[in-house]
Amino acid sequence: MPHAPFLCLAAALAAAPALAQSVIDTSAGPMQVDLVAEGLDEPWGIGFLPDGSFLVTERGGTIKRFAAPGAGPIVIGGGPEVEVDGQGGLLDILIPADFATSREVWLTYAEPRDAGPVTAVGKGRLSADGSALEDFGTLFAIPEGSSGGRHFGSRLVEASDGTVFLTVGDRGTGPDGTEAQDPMRGEGKVIHLTRDGRPATALEGALPGVFSWGHRNAQGAALDLEGRLWIVEHGAR
């Protein structure tokens, strides 16, 4: 992911009061702020395409493509059915490194279930004209539904071997973290998947795909220069 465009876009989306000035002071030094997209409703994830355009997910279920900074959005059809509940809805987006040939777009979302929504991940192919996701389908969803709209986690990271990490929140199950500490349940986990959605990690005594457990609500994730996964999770303290 291009770091400089991401920083500028993040600043423009998240720091609207600062847009009146083109340069702001930060602890890392001056930062240039340029408006590249506006009119978004609860933007959650950003994915950059090889041609310089980018996709933005809105929690309410809409995917928008911006062909160039300052250009108006194009609404992308063909996304998943989502349950918009509290913090849940349409969440992260991942553009794989081989997008130029695969045209895959990965999404995470709160998938409706009778027992309550679950964190799910699926993928489709962006159409040639960039207007729709084709053949979108769910690849993986945690087994258990949960009531309430908290702590879906849902950040996606592609590893150097093409496998994908998915963070899943504990769904606000309480301070004891019983479900998050149970390796056979889906809540409070990092899940490791192949590109076709199969488990890429198999730990003894754990739900297939579980890479780590005991997490509260990881919504920040990235690889370091050695390919190790780092996550940042929200905490009450």
mmCIF file of C-alpha atoms in Angstrom:
data_model
loop_
_atom_site.group_PDB
_atom_site.id
_atom_site.type_symbol
_atom_site.label_atom_id
_atom_site.label_comp_id
_atom_site.label_asym_id
_atom_site.label_seq_id
_atom_site.Cartn_x
_atom_site.Cartn_y
_atom_site.Cartn_z
ATOM 1 C CA MET A 1 0.000 0.000 0.000
ATOM 2 C CA PRO A 2 1.438 3.438 -0.889
ATOM 3 C CA HIS A 3 2.227 5.099 2.415
ATOM 4 C CA ALA A 4 2.236 8.764 1.398
ATOM 5 C CA PRO A 5 -1.153 8.716 -0.385
ATOM 6 C CA PHE A 6 -2.613 6.724 2.482
ATOM 7 C CA LEU A 7 -1.434 9.297 5.030
ATOM 8 C CA CYS A 8 -2.799 12.182 2.996
ATOM 9 C CA LEU A 9 -6.106 10.400 2.447
ATOM 10 C CA ALA A 10 -6.403 9.399 6.100
ATOM 11 C CA ALA A 11 -5.713 12.950 7.161
ATOM 12 C CA ALA A 12 -8.274 14.320 4.728
ATOM 13 C CA LEU A 13 -10.960 11.844 5.778
ATOM 14 C CA ALA A 14 -10.390 11.855 9.527
ATOM 15 C CA ALA A 15 -9.259 15.401 10.259
ATOM 16 C CA ALA A 16 -11.911 17.540 8.607
ATOM 17 C CA PRO A 17 -11.435 20.554 10.972
ATOM 18 C CA ALA A 18 -7.793 20.754 9.881
ATOM 19 C CA LEU A 19 -8.642 21.077 6.192
ATOM 20 C CA ALA A 20 -8.884 24.847 6.457
ATOM 21 C CA GLN A 21 -5.098 24.930 6.643
ATOM 22 C CA SER A 22 -2.897 23.138 4.136
ATOM 23 C CA VAL A 23 -0.096 22.346 6.604
ATOM 24 C CA ILE A 24 -0.561 21.139 10.169
ATOM 25 C CA ASP A 25 2.034 20.522 12.869
ATOM 26 C CA THR A 26 2.335 16.985 14.196
ATOM 27 C CA SER A 27 4.710 15.212 16.576
ATOM 28 C CA ALA A 28 6.507 13.866 13.484
ATOM 29 C CA GLY A 29 6.829 17.316 11.920
ATOM 30 C CA PRO A 30 4.702 19.348 9.478
ATOM 31 C CA MET A 31 2.130 17.414 7.445
ATOM 32 C CA GLN A 32 0.596 18.535 4.183
ATOM 33 C CA VAL A 33 -3.180 18.022 4.103
ATOM 34 C CA ASP A 34 -4.986 17.772 0.772
ATOM 35 C CA LEU A 35 -8.677 17.045 0.298
ATOM 36 C CA VAL A 36 -9.030 14.006 -1.977
ATOM 37 C CA ALA A 37 -12.542 12.775 -1.152
ATOM 38 C CA GLU A 38 -15.612 14.206 0.529
ATOM 39 C CA GLY A 39 -19.273 13.464 1.102
ATOM 40 C CA LEU A 40 -18.564 10.112 2.770
ATOM 41 C CA ASP A 41 -20.814 8.621 5.440
ATOM 42 C CA GLU A 42 -18.846 6.677 8.087
ATOM 43 C CA PRO A 43 -15.928 5.575 5.878
ATOM 44 C CA TRP A 44 -14.277 2.460 7.314
ATOM 45 C CA GLY A 45 -11.723 0.993 4.890
ATOM 46 C CA ILE A 46 -9.535 2.232 2.019
ATOM 47 C CA GLY A 47 -8.068 0.202 -0.821
ATOM 48 C CA PHE A 48 -5.762 1.577 -3.522
ATOM 49 C CA LEU A 49 -5.920 0.265 -7.098
ATOM 50 C CA PRO A 50 -2.881 0.062 -9.421
ATOM 51 C CA ASP A 51 -4.192 2.871 -11.642
ATOM 52 C CA GLY A 52 -4.144 5.346 -8.742
ATOM 53 C CA SER A 53 -7.873 5.260 -8.037
ATOM 54 C CA PHE A 54 -9.113 4.014 -4.680
ATOM 55 C CA LEU A 55 -12.107 2.291 -3.094
ATOM 56 C CA VAL A 56 -13.712 3.328 0.193
ATOM 57 C CA THR A 57 -16.180 1.289 2.224
ATOM 58 C CA GLU A 58 -18.929 2.990 4.197
ATOM 59 C CA ARG A 59 -20.235 1.180 7.253
ATOM 60 C CA GLY A 60 -23.806 1.444 5.990
ATOM 61 C CA GLY A 61 -22.998 -0.950 3.137
ATOM 62 C CA THR A 62 -21.859 1.237 0.230
ATOM 63 C CA ILE A 63 -18.585 0.873 -1.694
ATOM 64 C CA LYS A 64 -17.370 3.959 -3.549
ATOM 65 C CA ARG A 65 -14.612 4.321 -6.130
ATOM 66 C CA PHE A 66 -12.768 7.599 -6.575
ATOM 67 C CA ALA A 67 -11.057 7.750 -9.949
ATOM 68 C CA ALA A 68 -8.822 10.661 -8.967
ATOM 69 C CA PRO A 69 -8.325 13.027 -6.020
ATOM 70 C CA GLY A 70 -11.166 15.525 -5.980
ATOM 71 C CA ALA A 71 -13.329 13.513 -8.403
ATOM 72 C CA GLY A 72 -16.826 12.503 -7.424
ATOM 73 C CA PRO A 73 -17.510 8.933 -6.267
ATOM 74 C CA ILE A 74 -18.737 6.019 -8.358
ATOM 75 C CA VAL A 75 -20.911 3.625 -6.352
ATOM 76 C CA ILE A 76 -19.823 -0.003 -6.764
ATOM 77 C CA GLY A 77 -22.562 -2.636 -6.949
ATOM 78 C CA GLY A 78 -22.459 -6.319 -6.136
ATOM 79 C CA GLY A 79 -21.274 -6.171 -2.531
ATOM 80 C CA PRO A 80 -22.446 -8.441 0.303
ATOM 81 C CA GLU A 81 -25.580 -8.209 2.393
ATOM 82 C CA VAL A 82 -24.550 -6.662 5.693
ATOM 83 C CA GLU A 83 -26.220 -6.078 9.043
ATOM 84 C CA VAL A 84 -25.732 -2.513 10.185
ATOM 85 C CA ASP A 85 -25.829 -2.856 13.953
ATOM 86 C CA GLY A 86 -23.880 -0.628 16.344
ATOM 87 C CA GLN A 87 -20.268 -0.845 15.193
ATOM 88 C CA GLY A 88 -21.129 -3.511 12.629
ATOM 89 C CA GLY A 89 -21.799 -3.136 8.924
ATOM 90 C CA LEU A 90 -19.532 -3.045 5.884
ATOM 91 C CA LEU A 91 -16.008 -2.815 7.268
ATOM 92 C CA ASP A 92 -12.530 -3.351 5.830
ATOM 93 C CA ILE A 93 -11.322 -3.718 2.242
ATOM 94 C CA LEU A 94 -8.201 -5.396 0.857
ATOM 95 C CA ILE A 95 -6.777 -5.068 -2.642
ATOM 96 C CA PRO A 96 -4.391 -8.049 -3.081
ATOM 97 C CA ALA A 97 -0.937 -7.544 -4.554
ATOM 98 C CA ASP A 98 -1.930 -9.462 -7.691
ATOM 99 C CA PHE A 99 -5.000 -7.322 -8.387
ATOM 100 C CA ALA A 100 -3.743 -6.417 -11.870
ATOM 101 C CA THR A 101 -4.329 -10.032 -12.935
ATOM 102 C CA SER A 102 -6.869 -11.361 -10.401
ATOM 103 C CA ARG A 103 -8.999 -8.180 -9.983
ATOM 104 C CA GLU A 104 -9.951 -9.544 -6.555
ATOM 105 C CA VAL A 105 -11.420 -7.272 -3.899
ATOM 106 C CA TRP A 106 -11.752 -8.615 -0.341
ATOM 107 C CA LEU A 107 -14.283 -7.200 2.114
ATOM 108 C CA THR A 108 -15.131 -7.801 5.761
ATOM 109 C CA TYR A 109 -18.588 -7.195 7.142
ATOM 110 C CA ALA A 110 -21.167 -8.047 9.767
ATOM 111 C CA GLU A 111 -23.065 -10.944 8.209
ATOM 112 C CA PRO A 112 -26.692 -11.377 9.345
ATOM 113 C CA ARG A 113 -27.466 -14.478 11.421
ATOM 114 C CA ASP A 114 -30.526 -15.496 13.439
ATOM 115 C CA ALA A 115 -28.469 -15.453 16.651
ATOM 116 C CA GLY A 116 -26.905 -12.086 15.810
ATOM 117 C CA PRO A 117 -24.381 -10.850 13.237
ATOM 118 C CA VAL A 118 -20.947 -12.429 12.800
ATOM 119 C CA THR A 119 -17.684 -11.092 11.402
ATOM 120 C CA ALA A 120 -17.275 -12.443 7.879
ATOM 121 C CA VAL A 121 -14.905 -12.011 4.956
ATOM 122 C CA GLY A 122 -15.603 -12.507 1.267
ATOM 123 C CA LYS A 123 -14.289 -11.567 -2.137
ATOM 124 C CA GLY A 124 -15.399 -10.701 -5.654
ATOM 125 C CA ARG A 125 -13.827 -9.482 -8.895
ATOM 126 C CA LEU A 126 -14.019 -5.847 -9.874
ATOM 127 C CA SER A 127 -15.640 -5.594 -13.287
ATOM 128 C CA ALA A 128 -13.635 -4.313 -16.235
ATOM 129 C CA ASP A 129 -15.427 -0.953 -16.125
ATOM 130 C CA GLY A 130 -14.916 -0.675 -12.349
ATOM 131 C CA SER A 131 -18.623 -0.386 -11.602
ATOM 132 C CA ALA A 132 -19.414 -3.651 -9.789
ATOM 133 C CA LEU A 133 -18.078 -6.633 -7.886
ATOM 134 C CA GLU A 134 -18.756 -9.832 -9.795
ATOM 135 C CA ASP A 135 -19.340 -13.282 -8.258
ATOM 136 C CA PHE A 136 -18.964 -12.004 -4.708
ATOM 137 C CA GLY A 137 -19.154 -14.736 -2.083
ATOM 138 C CA THR A 138 -18.402 -15.297 1.589
ATOM 139 C CA LEU A 139 -15.112 -17.126 2.207
ATOM 140 C CA PHE A 140 -15.132 -17.382 5.999
ATOM 141 C CA ALA A 141 -17.350 -16.363 8.906
ATOM 142 C CA ILE A 142 -16.941 -17.043 12.594
ATOM 143 C CA PRO A 143 -19.308 -19.850 13.627
ATOM 144 C CA GLU A 144 -21.113 -18.129 16.490
ATOM 145 C CA GLY A 145 -23.669 -15.353 16.217
ATOM 146 C CA SER A 146 -23.690 -12.705 18.947
ATOM 147 C CA SER A 147 -26.275 -10.158 19.998
ATOM 148 C CA GLY A 148 -25.286 -6.530 20.294
ATOM 149 C CA GLY A 149 -23.307 -4.383 17.923
ATOM 150 C CA ARG A 150 -19.867 -4.145 19.494
ATOM 151 C CA HIS A 151 -16.323 -5.268 18.715
ATOM 152 C CA PHE A 152 -16.347 -6.831 15.237
ATOM 153 C CA GLY A 153 -12.614 -6.179 14.786
ATOM 154 C CA SER A 154 -12.283 -6.798 11.048
ATOM 155 C CA ARG A 155 -8.948 -5.564 9.737
ATOM 156 C CA LEU A 156 -7.417 -7.400 6.755
ATOM 157 C CA VAL A 157 -3.696 -7.791 5.984
ATOM 158 C CA GLU A 158 -2.110 -9.708 3.114
ATOM 159 C CA ALA A 159 1.070 -11.604 3.979
ATOM 160 C CA SER A 160 4.027 -11.843 1.608
ATOM 161 C CA ASP A 161 2.976 -15.375 0.580
ATOM 162 C CA GLY A 162 -0.489 -14.165 -0.450
ATOM 163 C CA THR A 163 -2.317 -15.547 2.580
ATOM 164 C CA VAL A 164 -4.583 -13.175 4.487
ATOM 165 C CA PHE A 165 -4.930 -12.295 8.170
ATOM 166 C CA LEU A 166 -8.346 -11.280 9.538
ATOM 167 C CA THR A 167 -8.875 -9.754 12.976
ATOM 168 C CA VAL A 168 -12.087 -10.616 14.826
ATOM 169 C CA GLY A 169 -13.221 -8.728 17.919
ATOM 170 C CA ASP A 170 -14.530 -10.324 21.092
ATOM 171 C CA ARG A 171 -18.029 -8.974 20.301
ATOM 172 C CA GLY A 172 -18.165 -7.173 23.655
ATOM 173 C CA THR A 173 -18.611 -10.348 25.660
ATOM 174 C CA GLY A 174 -17.448 -8.824 28.932
ATOM 175 C CA PRO A 175 -14.327 -8.245 31.037
ATOM 176 C CA ASP A 176 -13.635 -11.927 31.653
ATOM 177 C CA GLY A 177 -13.088 -12.500 27.921
ATOM 178 C CA THR A 178 -14.319 -16.103 28.126
ATOM 179 C CA GLU A 179 -15.032 -16.471 24.409
ATOM 180 C CA ALA A 180 -11.857 -14.655 23.343
ATOM 181 C CA GLN A 181 -9.769 -16.993 25.513
ATOM 182 C CA ASP A 182 -11.410 -20.138 24.108
ATOM 183 C CA PRO A 183 -9.351 -21.237 21.062
ATOM 184 C CA MET A 184 -12.294 -23.240 19.716
ATOM 185 C CA ARG A 185 -14.497 -20.145 19.355
ATOM 186 C CA GLY A 186 -14.238 -17.410 16.754
ATOM 187 C CA GLU A 187 -14.474 -14.290 18.907
ATOM 188 C CA GLY A 188 -11.330 -12.359 19.856
ATOM 189 C CA LYS A 189 -9.047 -14.035 17.317
ATOM 190 C CA VAL A 190 -6.673 -13.416 14.450
ATOM 191 C CA ILE A 191 -7.681 -15.778 11.647
ATOM 192 C CA HIS A 192 -5.195 -16.863 8.946
ATOM 193 C CA LEU A 193 -6.664 -17.814 5.561
ATOM 194 C CA THR A 194 -5.532 -18.940 2.137
ATOM 195 C CA ARG A 195 -6.695 -17.036 -0.926
ATOM 196 C CA ASP A 196 -9.613 -19.428 -1.379
ATOM 197 C CA GLY A 197 -10.724 -19.016 2.234
ATOM 198 C CA ARG A 198 -9.336 -22.236 3.679
ATOM 199 C CA PRO A 199 -7.460 -22.216 7.023
ATOM 200 C CA ALA A 200 -3.790 -21.344 6.521
ATOM 201 C CA THR A 201 -2.860 -22.122 10.137
ATOM 202 C CA ALA A 202 -3.718 -25.254 12.135
ATOM 203 C CA LEU A 203 -2.997 -25.063 15.868
ATOM 204 C CA GLU A 204 -3.684 -28.082 18.043
ATOM 205 C CA GLY A 205 -6.878 -27.661 20.024
ATOM 206 C CA ALA A 206 -7.935 -24.529 18.142
ATOM 207 C CA LEU A 207 -10.562 -23.665 15.571
ATOM 208 C CA PRO A 208 -9.024 -24.178 12.093
ATOM 209 C CA GLY A 209 -7.451 -20.938 10.918
ATOM 210 C CA VAL A 210 -6.873 -19.451 14.384
ATOM 211 C CA PHE A 211 -3.477 -17.722 14.407
ATOM 212 C CA SER A 212 -3.733 -16.092 17.855
ATOM 213 C CA TRP A 213 -6.405 -15.540 20.494
ATOM 214 C CA GLY A 214 -7.283 -13.514 23.558
ATOM 215 C CA HIS A 215 -7.879 -10.238 21.713
ATOM 216 C CA ARG A 216 -10.398 -7.540 22.575
ATOM 217 C CA ASN A 217 -11.029 -5.592 19.373
ATOM 218 C CA ALA A 218 -8.104 -5.322 16.968
ATOM 219 C CA GLN A 219 -8.803 -2.723 14.286
ATOM 220 C CA GLY A 220 -5.230 -1.844 13.370
ATOM 221 C CA ALA A 221 -2.944 -4.369 11.680
ATOM 222 C CA ALA A 222 0.191 -4.253 9.532
ATOM 223 C CA LEU A 223 3.296 -6.223 8.622
ATOM 224 C CA ASP A 224 6.766 -5.029 9.625
ATOM 225 C CA LEU A 225 9.795 -5.208 7.327
ATOM 226 C CA GLU A 226 10.451 -8.801 8.409
ATOM 227 C CA GLY A 227 6.907 -9.879 7.540
ATOM 228 C CA ARG A 228 5.718 -10.176 11.138
ATOM 229 C CA LEU A 229 2.131 -9.232 11.938
ATOM 230 C CA TRP A 230 1.504 -6.390 14.394
ATOM 231 C CA ILE A 231 -1.966 -5.478 15.642
ATOM 232 C CA VAL A 232 -3.416 -2.626 17.668
ATOM 233 C CA GLU A 233 -6.630 -3.219 19.594
ATOM 234 C CA HIS A 234 -9.016 -0.901 21.360
ATOM 235 C CA GLY A 235 -9.065 -1.230 25.135
ATOM 236 C CA ALA A 236 -11.164 0.327 27.857
ATOM 237 C CA ARG A 237 -7.971 1.281 29.728
#
